[in-house]
XYZ file of C-alpha atoms in Angstrom:
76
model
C -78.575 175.736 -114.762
C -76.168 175.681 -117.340
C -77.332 178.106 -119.617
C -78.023 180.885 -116.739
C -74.334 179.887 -115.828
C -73.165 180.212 -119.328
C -75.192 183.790 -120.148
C -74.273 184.934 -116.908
C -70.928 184.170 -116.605
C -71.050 182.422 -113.345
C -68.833 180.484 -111.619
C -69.653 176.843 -110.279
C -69.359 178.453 -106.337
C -72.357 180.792 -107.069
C -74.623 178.218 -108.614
C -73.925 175.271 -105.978
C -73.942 174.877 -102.221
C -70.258 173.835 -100.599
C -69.592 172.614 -97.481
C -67.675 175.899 -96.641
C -69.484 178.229 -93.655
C -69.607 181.407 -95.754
C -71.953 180.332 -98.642
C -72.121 182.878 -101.595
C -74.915 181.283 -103.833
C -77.796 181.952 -105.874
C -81.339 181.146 -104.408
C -84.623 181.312 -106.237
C -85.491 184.750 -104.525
C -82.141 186.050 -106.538
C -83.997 185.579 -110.022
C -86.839 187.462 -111.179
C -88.742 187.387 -114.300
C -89.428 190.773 -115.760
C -91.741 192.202 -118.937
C -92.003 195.825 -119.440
C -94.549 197.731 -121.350
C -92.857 197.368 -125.119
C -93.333 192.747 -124.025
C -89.460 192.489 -123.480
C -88.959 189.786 -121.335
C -85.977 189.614 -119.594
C -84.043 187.757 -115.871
C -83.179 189.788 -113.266
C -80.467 188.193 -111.628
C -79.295 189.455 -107.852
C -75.474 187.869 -107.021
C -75.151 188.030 -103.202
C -71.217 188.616 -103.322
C -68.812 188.388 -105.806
C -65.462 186.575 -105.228
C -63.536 189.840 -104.157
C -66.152 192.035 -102.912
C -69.043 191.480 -100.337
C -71.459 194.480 -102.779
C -74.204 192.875 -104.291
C -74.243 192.829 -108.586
C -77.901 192.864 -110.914
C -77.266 191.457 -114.372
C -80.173 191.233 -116.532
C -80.287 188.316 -119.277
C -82.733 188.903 -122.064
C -85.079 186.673 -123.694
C -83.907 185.820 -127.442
C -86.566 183.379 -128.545
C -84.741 182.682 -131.900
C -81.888 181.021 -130.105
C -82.092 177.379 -129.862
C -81.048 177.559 -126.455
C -82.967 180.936 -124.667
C -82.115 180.620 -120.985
C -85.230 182.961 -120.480
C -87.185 179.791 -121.789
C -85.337 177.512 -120.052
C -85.557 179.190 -116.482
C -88.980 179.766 -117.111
């Protein structure tokens, strides 16, 4: 979780549940794992809502297996 967070940018509210009624989280069906035809792998990540805006935002995270710490590899 904390390297998504980190590569992502994300903010503790769209990783975790609160107690509050409107809920603005990620959920497993947000992240997908992608390869294309030239074997780069990459996330697809789908944020519901961002803080000032109800539109939904893609960001795609590559994989970078000579990092020590690939969140690719570590969602996987």
């Amino acid at each position: 979780m904390f390297l998504l967070a980190f590569y992502a940018f994300l903010r503790i509210g769209e990783m975790t549940k609160t107690g509050s009624a409107k809920q603005h989280f990620i959920v497993a069906k947000h992240v997908k794992f992608i390869r294309n035809d030239h074997l780069e792998k990459c996330i697809e990540l789908t944020i519901p809502h961002c803080k000032h805006s109800n539109k939904s935002a893609t960001i795609l995270i590559r994989d970078n297996p000579s990092e020590l710490l690939c969140p690719y590899v570590a969602c996987r």
